[in-house]
PDB file of C-alpha atoms in Angstrom:
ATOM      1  CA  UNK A   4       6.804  -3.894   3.289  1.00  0.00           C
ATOM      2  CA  UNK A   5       8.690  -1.277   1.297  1.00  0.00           C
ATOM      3  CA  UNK A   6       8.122   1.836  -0.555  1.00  0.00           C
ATOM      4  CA  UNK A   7      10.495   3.193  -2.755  1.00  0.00           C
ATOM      5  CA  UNK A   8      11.467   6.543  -3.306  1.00  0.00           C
ATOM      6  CA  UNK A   9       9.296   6.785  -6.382  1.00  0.00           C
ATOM      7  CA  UNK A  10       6.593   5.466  -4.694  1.00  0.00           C
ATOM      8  CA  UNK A  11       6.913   7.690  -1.836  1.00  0.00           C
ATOM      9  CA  UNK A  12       6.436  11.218  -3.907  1.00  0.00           C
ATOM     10  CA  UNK A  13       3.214   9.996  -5.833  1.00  0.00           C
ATOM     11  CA  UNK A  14       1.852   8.731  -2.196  1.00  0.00           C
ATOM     12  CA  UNK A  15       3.249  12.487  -0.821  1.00  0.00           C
ATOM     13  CA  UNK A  16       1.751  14.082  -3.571  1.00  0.00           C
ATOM     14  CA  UNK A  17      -1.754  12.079  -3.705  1.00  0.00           C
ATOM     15  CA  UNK A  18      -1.945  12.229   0.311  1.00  0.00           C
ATOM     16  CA  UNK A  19      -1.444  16.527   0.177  1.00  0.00           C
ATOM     17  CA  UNK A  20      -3.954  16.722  -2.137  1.00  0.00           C
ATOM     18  CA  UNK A  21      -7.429  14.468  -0.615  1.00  0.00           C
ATOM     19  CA  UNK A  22      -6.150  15.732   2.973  1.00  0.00           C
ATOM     20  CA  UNK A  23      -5.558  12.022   4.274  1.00  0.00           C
ATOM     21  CA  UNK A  24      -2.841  10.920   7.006  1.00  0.00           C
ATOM     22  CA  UNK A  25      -1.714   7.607   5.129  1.00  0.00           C
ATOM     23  CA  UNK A  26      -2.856   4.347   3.450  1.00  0.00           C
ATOM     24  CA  UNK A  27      -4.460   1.177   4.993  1.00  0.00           C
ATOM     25  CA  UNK A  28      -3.092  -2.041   3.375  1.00  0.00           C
ATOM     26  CA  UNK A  29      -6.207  -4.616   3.996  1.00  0.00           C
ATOM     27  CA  UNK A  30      -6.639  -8.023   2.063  1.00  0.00           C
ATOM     28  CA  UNK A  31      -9.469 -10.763   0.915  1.00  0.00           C
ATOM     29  CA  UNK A  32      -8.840 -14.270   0.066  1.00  0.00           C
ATOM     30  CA  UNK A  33      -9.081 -14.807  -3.321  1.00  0.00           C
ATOM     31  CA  UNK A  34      -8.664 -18.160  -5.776  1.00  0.00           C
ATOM     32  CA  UNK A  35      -4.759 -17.766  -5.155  1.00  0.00           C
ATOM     33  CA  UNK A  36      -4.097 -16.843  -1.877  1.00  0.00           C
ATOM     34  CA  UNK A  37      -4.737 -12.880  -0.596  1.00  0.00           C
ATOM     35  CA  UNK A  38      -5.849  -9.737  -2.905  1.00  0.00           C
ATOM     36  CA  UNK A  39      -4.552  -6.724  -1.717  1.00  0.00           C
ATOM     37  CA  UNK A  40      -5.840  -3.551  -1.683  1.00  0.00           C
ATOM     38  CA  UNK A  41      -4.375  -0.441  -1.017  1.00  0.00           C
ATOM     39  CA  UNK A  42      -7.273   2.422   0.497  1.00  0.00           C
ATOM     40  CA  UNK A  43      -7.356   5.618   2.414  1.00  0.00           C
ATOM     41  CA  UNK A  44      -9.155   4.824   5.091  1.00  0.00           C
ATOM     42  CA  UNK A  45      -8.436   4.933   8.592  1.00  0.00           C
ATOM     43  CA  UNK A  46      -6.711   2.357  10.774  1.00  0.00           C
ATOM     44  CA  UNK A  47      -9.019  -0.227  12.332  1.00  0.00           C
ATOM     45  CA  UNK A  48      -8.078  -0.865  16.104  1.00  0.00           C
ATOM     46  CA  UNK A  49      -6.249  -4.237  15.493  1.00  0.00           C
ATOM     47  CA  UNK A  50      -4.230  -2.984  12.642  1.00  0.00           C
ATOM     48  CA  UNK A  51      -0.162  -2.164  13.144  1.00  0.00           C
ATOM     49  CA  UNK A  52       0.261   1.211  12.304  1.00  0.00           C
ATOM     50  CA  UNK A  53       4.218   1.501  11.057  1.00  0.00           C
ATOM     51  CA  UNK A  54       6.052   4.260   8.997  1.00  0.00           C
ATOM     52  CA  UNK A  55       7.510   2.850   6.207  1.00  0.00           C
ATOM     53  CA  UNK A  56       9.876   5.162   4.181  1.00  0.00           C
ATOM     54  CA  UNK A  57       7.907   8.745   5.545  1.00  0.00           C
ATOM     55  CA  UNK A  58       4.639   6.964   4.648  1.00  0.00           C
ATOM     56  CA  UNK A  59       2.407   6.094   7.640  1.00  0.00           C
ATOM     57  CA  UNK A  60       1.152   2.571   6.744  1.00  0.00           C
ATOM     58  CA  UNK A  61      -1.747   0.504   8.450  1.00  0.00           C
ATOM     59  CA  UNK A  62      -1.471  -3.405   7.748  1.00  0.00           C
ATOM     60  CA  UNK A  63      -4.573  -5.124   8.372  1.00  0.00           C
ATOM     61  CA  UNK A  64      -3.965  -7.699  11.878  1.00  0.00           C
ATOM     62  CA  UNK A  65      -4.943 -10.259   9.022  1.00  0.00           C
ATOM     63  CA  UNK A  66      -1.809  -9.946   6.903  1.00  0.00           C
ATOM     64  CA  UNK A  67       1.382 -11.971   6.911  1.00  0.00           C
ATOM     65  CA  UNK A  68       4.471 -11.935   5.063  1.00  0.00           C
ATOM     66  CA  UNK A  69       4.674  -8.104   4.295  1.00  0.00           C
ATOM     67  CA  UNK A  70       8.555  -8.004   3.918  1.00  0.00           C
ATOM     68  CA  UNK A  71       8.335  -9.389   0.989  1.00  0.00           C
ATOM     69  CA  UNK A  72       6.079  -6.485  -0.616  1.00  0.00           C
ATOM     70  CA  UNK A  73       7.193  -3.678  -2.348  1.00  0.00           C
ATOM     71  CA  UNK A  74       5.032  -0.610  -3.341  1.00  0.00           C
ATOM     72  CA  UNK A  75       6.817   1.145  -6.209  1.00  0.00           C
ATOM     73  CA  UNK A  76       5.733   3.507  -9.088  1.00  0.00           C
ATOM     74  CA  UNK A  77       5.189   2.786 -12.459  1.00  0.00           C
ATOM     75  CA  UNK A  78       4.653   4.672 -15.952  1.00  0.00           C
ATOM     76  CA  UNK A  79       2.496   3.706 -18.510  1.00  0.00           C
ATOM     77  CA  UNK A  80       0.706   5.364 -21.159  1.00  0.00           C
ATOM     78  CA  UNK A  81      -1.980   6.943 -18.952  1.00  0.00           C
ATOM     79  CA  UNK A  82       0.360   8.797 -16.872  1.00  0.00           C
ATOM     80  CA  UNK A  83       1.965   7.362 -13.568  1.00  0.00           C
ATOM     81  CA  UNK A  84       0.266   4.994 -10.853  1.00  0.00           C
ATOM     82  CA  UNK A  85       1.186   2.262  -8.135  1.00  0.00           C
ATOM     83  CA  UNK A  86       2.598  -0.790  -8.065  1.00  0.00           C
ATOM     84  CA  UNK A  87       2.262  -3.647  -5.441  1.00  0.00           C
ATOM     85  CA  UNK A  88       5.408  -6.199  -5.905  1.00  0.00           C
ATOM     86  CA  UNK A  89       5.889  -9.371  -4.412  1.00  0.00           C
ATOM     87  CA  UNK A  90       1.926 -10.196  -3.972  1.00  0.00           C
ATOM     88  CA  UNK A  91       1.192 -13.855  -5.936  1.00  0.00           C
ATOM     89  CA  UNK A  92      -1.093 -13.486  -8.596  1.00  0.00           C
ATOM     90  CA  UNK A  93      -1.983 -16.558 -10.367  1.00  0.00           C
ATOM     91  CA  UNK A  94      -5.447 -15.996 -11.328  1.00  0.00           C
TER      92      UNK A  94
END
């Protein structure tokens, strides 16, 4: 998985402000292969905990094929949010 630099100052930013440590990257089968989701919560003891670009990062044990994810920012109208790239979405 990567985070780019844009992604990385919204994460900073967002982290400082609800007090948390990092993310937890978790997943459910859906109609097209895995949903992502992208949380707050704490790692779960069969997680890998890595730092990914200053960003501590748990991956659910469930999860394959992370190098070919990206987390990135992106503006819209409503202001600025988060991007997952490289997840199939068919549905």
């Amino acid at each position: 998985m990567k985070i780019t630099d844009g992604a990385k100052q919204l994460l900073e930013s967002f982290l400082n402000e609800k007090g948390a440590e990092g993310i937890r990257l978790s997943s459910i089968e859906g109609c097209c292969g895995p949903q992502f989701s992208i949380s707050l919560d704490a790692p779960e003891e069969s997680d890998t905990v890595e730092t990914i670009n200053g960003i501590r990062v748990a991956i659910d044990s469930q999860i394959t094929g992370t190098e070919e994810l990206t987390l990135d920012k992106e503006e819209n109208q409503e202001g600025a949010g988060l991007v997952l790239l490289g997840a199939s979405s068919c549905c």
